[in-house]
GROMACS .gro file of C-alpha atoms in nm:
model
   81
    1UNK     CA    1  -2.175  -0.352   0.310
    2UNK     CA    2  -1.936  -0.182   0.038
    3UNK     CA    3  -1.662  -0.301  -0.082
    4UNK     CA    4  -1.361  -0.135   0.106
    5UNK     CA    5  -1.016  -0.045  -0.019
    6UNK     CA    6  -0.722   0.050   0.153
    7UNK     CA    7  -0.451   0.281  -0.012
    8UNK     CA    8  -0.062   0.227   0.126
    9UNK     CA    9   0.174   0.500   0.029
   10UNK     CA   10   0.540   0.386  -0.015
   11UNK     CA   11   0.877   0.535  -0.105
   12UNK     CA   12   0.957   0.342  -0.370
   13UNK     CA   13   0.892   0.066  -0.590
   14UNK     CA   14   1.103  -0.201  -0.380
   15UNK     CA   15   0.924  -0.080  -0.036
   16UNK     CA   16   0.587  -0.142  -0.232
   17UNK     CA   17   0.671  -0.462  -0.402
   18UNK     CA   18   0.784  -0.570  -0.030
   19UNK     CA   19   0.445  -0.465   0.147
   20UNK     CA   20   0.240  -0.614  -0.137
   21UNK     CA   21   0.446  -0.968  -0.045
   22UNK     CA   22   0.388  -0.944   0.303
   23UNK     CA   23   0.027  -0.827   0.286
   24UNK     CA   24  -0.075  -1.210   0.251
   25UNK     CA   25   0.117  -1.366   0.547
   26UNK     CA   26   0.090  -1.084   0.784
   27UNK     CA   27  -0.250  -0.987   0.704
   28UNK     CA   28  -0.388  -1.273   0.528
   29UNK     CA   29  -0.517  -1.060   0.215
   30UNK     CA   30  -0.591  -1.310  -0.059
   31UNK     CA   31  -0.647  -1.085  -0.394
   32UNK     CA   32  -0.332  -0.974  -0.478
   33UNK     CA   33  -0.293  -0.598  -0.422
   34UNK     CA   34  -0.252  -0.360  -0.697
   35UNK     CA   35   0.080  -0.190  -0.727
   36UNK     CA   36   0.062   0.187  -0.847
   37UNK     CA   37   0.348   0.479  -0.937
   38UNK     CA   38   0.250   0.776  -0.786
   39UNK     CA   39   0.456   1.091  -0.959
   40UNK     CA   40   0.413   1.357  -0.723
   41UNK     CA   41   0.250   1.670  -0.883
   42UNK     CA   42   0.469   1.872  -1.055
   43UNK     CA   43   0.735   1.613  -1.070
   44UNK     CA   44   0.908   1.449  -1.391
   45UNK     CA   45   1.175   1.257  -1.177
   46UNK     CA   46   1.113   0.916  -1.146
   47UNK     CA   47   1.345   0.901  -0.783
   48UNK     CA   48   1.005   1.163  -0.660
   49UNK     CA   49   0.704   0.919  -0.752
   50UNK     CA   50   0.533   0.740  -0.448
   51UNK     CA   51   0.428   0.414  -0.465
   52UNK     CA   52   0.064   0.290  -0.395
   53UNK     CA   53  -0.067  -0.026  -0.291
   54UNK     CA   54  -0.425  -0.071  -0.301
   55UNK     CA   55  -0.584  -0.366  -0.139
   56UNK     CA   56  -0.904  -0.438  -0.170
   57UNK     CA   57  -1.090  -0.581   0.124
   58UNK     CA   58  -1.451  -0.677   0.029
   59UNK     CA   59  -1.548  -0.777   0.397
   60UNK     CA   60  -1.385  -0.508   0.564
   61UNK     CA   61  -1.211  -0.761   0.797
   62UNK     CA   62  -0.867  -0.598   0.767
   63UNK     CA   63  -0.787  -0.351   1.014
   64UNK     CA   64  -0.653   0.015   0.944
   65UNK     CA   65  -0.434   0.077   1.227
   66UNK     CA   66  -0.249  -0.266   1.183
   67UNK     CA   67  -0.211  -0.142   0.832
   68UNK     CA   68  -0.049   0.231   0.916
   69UNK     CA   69   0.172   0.042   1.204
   70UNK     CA   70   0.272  -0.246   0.907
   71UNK     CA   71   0.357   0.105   0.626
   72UNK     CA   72   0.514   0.291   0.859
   73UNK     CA   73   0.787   0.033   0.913
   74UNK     CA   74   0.844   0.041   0.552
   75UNK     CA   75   0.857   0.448   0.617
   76UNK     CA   76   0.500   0.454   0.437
   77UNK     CA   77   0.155   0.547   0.539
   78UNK     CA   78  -0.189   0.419   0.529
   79UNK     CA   79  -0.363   0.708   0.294
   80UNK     CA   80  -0.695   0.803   0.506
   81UNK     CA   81  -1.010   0.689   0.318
   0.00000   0.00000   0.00000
């Protein structure tokens, strides 16, 4: 099986810093997730960048509605594969 990765999509930093905390005691992720600054095209402004947090999830155990529902109340999004 390949390794999966999921991609979150945040608001901001504080959102994604947040997420990446509770990914361990919600979802029981053990690597720690990879936090990423998104500037959206086009955009110099730091206030427009998205945040990403990419989790990787080598036995595909983690599931990707639980993850949309667990962005969304953090006004995020899980990014479709």
């Amino acid at each position: 099986m390949s390794d999966v990765r999921h991609v979150l999509v945040l608001p901001d930093r504080d959102a994604a810093e947040e997420v990446a905390g509770e990914l361990a005691d919600r979802f029981g992720v053990t690597e720690e997730p990879q936090l990423v600054r998104d500037a959206l095209a086009g955009e110099d402004d730091a206030e427009d960048a998205q945040w990403l947090v990419v989790v990787e999830d080598p036995s595909g155990r983690l599931n990707a509605s639980a993850l949309d529902a667990f962005a969304s109340e953090y006004e995020g999004w899980l990014e479709a594969p």
